Coordinates of C-alpha atoms in Angstrom, one line a residue:
X23 CA 1.9 50.7 -4.3
X24 CA 4.8 50.0 -6.6
X25 CA 3.2 48.2 -9.6
X26 CA 6.1 45.6 -9.6
X27 CA 5.4 44.9 -6.0
X28 CA 1.6 44.1 -6.2
X29 CA 0.2 40.8 -4.8
X30 CA -0.5 39.7 -8.4
X31 CA 3.1 40.4 -9.6
X32 CA 4.6 38.7 -6.6
X33 CA 2.5 35.6 -7.4
X34 CA 3.5 35.8 -11.1
X35 CA 7.2 35.8 -9.9
X36 CA 6.6 32.7 -7.8
X37 CA 5.0 30.9 -10.8
X38 CA 8.1 31.6 -13.0
X39 CA 10.1 29.1 -10.8
X40 CA 13.9 28.8 -10.6
X41 CA 15.7 26.2 -12.6
X42 CA 17.9 24.1 -10.4
X43 CA 19.3 21.5 -12.8
X44 CA 17.7 19.9 -15.9
X45 CA 14.1 19.1 -15.1
X46 CA 14.2 20.2 -11.4
X47 CA 12.8 23.5 -10.4
X48 CA 12.5 25.5 -7.2
X49 CA 9.3 27.2 -6.0
X50 CA 7.9 28.4 -2.7
X51 CA 5.3 30.5 -0.9
X52 CA 4.0 33.7 -2.4
X53 CA 1.4 36.4 -1.8
X54 CA -2.0 34.8 -1.4
X55 CA -0.4 31.5 -0.9
X56 CA -0.4 31.1 2.9
X57 CA -3.6 29.9 4.7
X58 CA -4.7 30.8 8.2
X59 CA -3.3 27.5 9.4
X60 CA 0.2 28.6 8.2
X61 CA 0.1 26.1 5.4
X62 CA 0.6 26.8 1.8
X63 CA -2.5 27.3 -0.3
X64 CA -3.1 24.1 -2.3
X65 CA -3.8 26.0 -5.5
X66 CA -0.3 27.5 -5.4
X67 CA 1.3 24.0 -5.2
X68 CA -0.8 22.7 -8.2
X69 CA -0.1 25.9 -10.2
X70 CA 3.7 25.7 -9.6
X71 CA 3.7 22.0 -10.4
X72 CA 1.9 22.6 -13.6
X73 CA 4.4 25.4 -14.6
X74 CA 7.3 23.0 -13.8
X75 CA 5.8 20.3 -16.0
X76 CA 5.0 22.7 -18.8
X77 CA 8.6 23.7 -19.0
X78 CA 9.4 20.2 -20.1
X79 CA 6.8 19.8 -22.9
X80 CA 6.1 21.6 -26.2
X81 CA 2.4 20.4 -26.1
X82 CA -0.6 21.8 -24.3
X83 CA -2.0 20.6 -21.0
X84 CA -5.3 18.7 -21.1
X85 CA -5.5 17.2 -17.6
X86 CA -3.7 17.0 -14.3
X87 CA -4.3 14.8 -11.2
X88 CA -2.6 15.7 -7.9
X89 CA -2.5 14.6 -4.3
X90 CA -1.6 16.6 -1.2
X91 CA 0.6 14.3 0.9
X92 CA 1.8 16.5 3.7
X93 CA 1.2 20.1 4.7
X94 CA 3.5 22.5 2.8
X95 CA 5.1 25.2 4.9
X96 CA 5.7 28.9 3.9
X97 CA 9.2 30.5 3.8
X98 CA 10.8 27.2 2.8
X99 CA 11.8 26.3 -0.8
X100 CA 9.9 23.6 -2.6
X101 CA 11.8 21.3 -5.0
X102 CA 9.8 20.2 -8.0
X103 CA 11.3 17.1 -9.8
X104 CA 9.7 16.4 -13.3
X105 CA 10.0 12.9 -14.8
X106 CA 9.1 12.3 -18.4
X107 CA 6.8 9.3 -18.2
X108 CA 5.7 9.4 -21.8
X109 CA 7.1 11.2 -24.8
X110 CA 4.7 10.3 -27.6
X111 CA 3.9 12.0 -30.9
X112 CA 0.5 13.3 -29.7
X113 CA 0.8 13.0 -25.9
X114 CA 3.4 13.8 -23.2
X115 CA 2.9 12.6 -19.6
X116 CA 4.8 14.1 -16.8
X117 CA 5.2 13.1 -13.1
X118 CA 5.9 16.0 -10.8
X119 CA 7.1 15.2 -7.2
X120 CA 7.4 18.1 -4.8
X121 CA 9.4 18.0 -1.6
X122 CA 10.5 20.2 1.3
X123 CA 13.4 19.3 3.5
X124 CA 13.7 15.9 1.7
X125 CA 10.1 15.1 2.6
X126 CA 7.6 14.6 -0.2
X127 CA 4.6 16.8 0.2
X128 CA 2.8 16.6 -3.1
X129 CA 2.8 14.8 -6.4
X130 CA 1.0 15.3 -9.7
X131 CA 0.6 13.5 -13.0
X132 CA 0.0 15.9 -15.9
X133 CA -0.8 15.0 -19.5
X134 CA -0.2 17.3 -22.5
X135 CA -1.5 16.9 -26.1
X136 CA -1.5 18.4 -29.5
X137 CA -4.5 20.6 -30.3
X138 CA -6.9 19.0 -32.8
X139 CA -10.4 19.8 -33.9
X140 CA -13.5 17.7 -33.1
X141 CA -17.2 17.8 -32.0
X142 CA -18.0 19.5 -28.8
X143 CA -20.8 20.3 -26.3
X144 CA -21.2 21.5 -22.8
X145 CA -23.7 21.9 -19.9
X146 CA -25.9 24.9 -19.7
X147 CA -24.2 27.8 -17.9
X148 CA -26.1 29.1 -14.9
X149 CA -27.5 32.6 -15.1
X150 CA -26.1 34.7 -12.3
X151 CA -25.7 38.4 -11.5
X152 CA -22.9 40.3 -13.2
X153 CA -19.5 40.4 -11.4
X154 CA -19.7 44.2 -11.0
X155 CA -22.9 43.8 -9.0
X156 CA -21.6 41.0 -6.8
X157 CA -19.7 41.6 -3.4
X158 CA -16.1 40.8 -3.1
X159 CA -15.4 37.7 -1.0
X160 CA -12.5 39.2 1.0
X161 CA -14.7 42.2 1.9
X162 CA -17.4 39.8 3.2
X163 CA -14.8 37.9 5.3
X164 CA -13.4 41.1 6.8
X165 CA -10.1 40.9 4.9
X166 CA -8.3 43.5 2.8
X167 CA -9.1 42.7 -0.8
X168 CA -6.0 44.7 -1.9
X169 CA -3.9 41.9 -0.4
X170 CA -5.3 39.2 -2.8
X171 CA -3.9 38.6 -6.3
X172 CA -7.4 37.4 -7.4
X173 CA -10.6 39.3 -7.2
X174 CA -13.3 36.9 -6.1
X175 CA -16.9 38.0 -6.4
X176 CA -19.8 36.0 -4.7
X177 CA -22.7 35.4 -7.1
X178 CA -24.2 33.2 -4.3
X179 CA -24.3 33.9 -0.6
X180 CA -21.0 33.3 1.3
X181 CA -20.9 30.3 3.6
X182 CA -21.5 31.4 7.2
X183 CA -23.6 29.6 9.8
X184 CA -26.8 28.9 7.8
X185 CA -27.3 25.6 6.0
X186 CA -27.3 26.3 2.3
X187 CA -27.5 24.1 -0.9
X188 CA -24.2 22.5 -1.8
X189 CA -23.5 24.8 -4.8
X190 CA -21.6 28.1 -5.3
X191 CA -21.1 30.5 -8.1
X192 CA -18.3 33.0 -8.0
X193 CA -16.6 35.3 -10.5
X194 CA -12.8 35.3 -10.8
X195 CA -10.4 37.8 -12.3
X196 CA -6.8 38.8 -11.5
X197 CA -6.3 42.0 -9.6
X198 CA -4.2 43.4 -12.4
X199 CA -3.3 42.9 -16.0
X200 CA -1.6 39.7 -17.1
X201 CA 1.1 39.4 -19.7
X202 CA 0.4 37.5 -22.9
X203 CA 1.6 34.1 -21.8
X204 CA -1.0 31.3 -22.2
X205 CA 0.7 29.0 -19.6
X206 CA 0.7 31.8 -17.1
X207 CA -3.0 32.5 -17.7
X208 CA -3.7 28.7 -17.3
X209 CA -1.6 28.5 -14.2
X210 CA -3.5 31.4 -12.6
X211 CA -6.8 29.7 -13.5
X212 CA -5.6 26.5 -11.9
X213 CA -4.5 28.5 -8.8
X214 CA -7.9 30.1 -8.6
X215 CA -9.7 26.8 -9.1
X216 CA -8.9 25.8 -5.5
X217 CA -10.8 28.8 -4.1
X218 CA -14.1 27.8 -2.4
X219 CA -14.3 24.4 -4.1
X220 CA -14.2 22.2 -0.9
X221 CA -16.1 24.9 1.0
X222 CA -19.0 24.0 -1.3
X223 CA -19.4 20.6 0.3
X224 CA -19.6 22.2 3.8
X225 CA -22.5 24.5 2.9
X226 CA -25.4 22.1 3.8
X227 CA -23.8 21.5 7.2
X228 CA -22.7 25.1 8.2
X229 CA -25.4 25.2 10.9
X230 CA -23.6 22.4 12.8
X231 CA -20.8 24.7 14.0
X232 CA -17.2 25.3 13.1
X233 CA -15.3 22.7 11.0
X234 CA -11.8 21.9 9.9
X235 CA -10.9 20.9 6.3
X236 CA -8.0 20.1 4.1
X237 CA -7.7 19.2 0.5
X238 CA -6.7 15.6 -0.3
X239 CA -6.5 15.8 -4.1
X240 CA -7.2 18.2 -7.0
X241 CA -8.0 17.4 -10.6
X242 CA -8.3 19.7 -13.6
X243 CA -9.4 19.0 -17.2
X244 CA -8.6 21.7 -19.8
X245 CA -11.2 22.2 -22.6
X246 CA -9.7 25.3 -24.2
X247 CA -7.4 28.3 -23.8
X248 CA -8.7 31.6 -22.4
X249 CA -7.8 35.2 -21.6
X250 CA -7.8 35.4 -17.9
X251 CA -7.7 39.2 -18.1
X252 CA -11.5 38.9 -18.4
X253 CA -14.0 37.8 -15.8
X254 CA -14.5 34.0 -15.5
X255 CA -17.5 32.3 -13.9
X256 CA -16.7 29.4 -11.6
X257 CA -19.7 27.2 -10.8
X258 CA -19.4 24.5 -8.2
X259 CA -21.5 21.7 -6.7
X260 CA -21.0 18.9 -4.1
X261 CA -22.8 15.7 -5.0
X262 CA -21.8 13.8 -1.8
X263 CA -20.1 14.1 1.6
X264 CA -19.6 11.5 4.3
X265 CA -17.1 9.5 6.4
X266 CA -15.3 12.8 7.2
X267 CA -14.8 13.7 3.6
X268 CA -16.5 16.0 1.1
X269 CA -16.5 15.8 -2.7
X270 CA -16.9 18.8 -5.1
X271 CA -16.9 19.4 -8.8
X272 CA -16.5 22.7 -10.6
X273 CA -16.5 24.3 -14.0
X274 CA -14.8 27.6 -15.1
X275 CA -16.4 29.5 -18.0
X276 CA -14.9 32.4 -19.9
X277 CA -16.8 35.7 -20.5
X278 CA -18.4 34.2 -23.6
X279 CA -19.9 31.3 -21.6
X280 CA -17.4 28.7 -23.0
X281 CA -16.4 26.0 -20.5
X282 CA -12.6 26.3 -20.1
X283 CA -11.9 24.0 -17.1
X284 CA -13.5 21.2 -15.2
X285 CA -12.3 20.6 -11.7
X286 CA -12.8 18.0 -9.0
X287 CA -11.6 17.8 -5.4
X288 CA -12.1 15.7 -2.3
X289 CA -11.1 16.8 1.1
X290 CA -11.2 16.2 4.9
X291 CA -14.4 17.7 6.4
X292 CA -14.8 17.4 10.2
X293 CA -16.5 19.3 12.9
X294 CA -14.2 21.1 15.4
X295 CA -14.4 19.6 18.9

């Protein structure tokens, strides 16, 4: 395969976005961005929206909160409009509104800050098997792992038809080498953070039959920068599900065990009839 035409490089190209005018950018579907329901992968929308917001601020992202309003469709351009809500000395706040065919499909509020030193702590990192000894998720699902821009290794059993505890641990790493661009590394971590998160809430109910699901929102808090050319451990748990919705939280740690991101997501979770 031509190295410039790999799934990872196609995704990187999609994350670069096109400038339309001023603070308006154009994105769209990319490799690894289309789901089986012919909808765009939510992580791609969040990552592209972050890249659009980052182009308008000189500070570093510390959190984002987003809502999926309507299904995004592949093969159609997405317009990302960035509004500068706050332009402070230490914080910038951006509102990103994404639309297709004049219909708003997604919006996100992102906050950027200056880096300062301060006290720190984090939860204990679970001890799991090494990524090299864990099976690839695409292989387990009967898919071609060469088609994925992210190598996902299962440190816990994959969700099938057995009821399992509402927690998952997976290893994440791009399928190729990333250039030295901190925002791109963060964008790909954000993209990857949507993998298996809502699925975690389904695990205790997998014995009930097939289900349908869709993300309603996605939140990310950034605790530090990281080199995503190395393996990162993503630990997830679901504290509650009910009323047709499931809630899940996650934490992404670098190869030194440092917590880089915290994530949260709620989504629709219903049995197929």
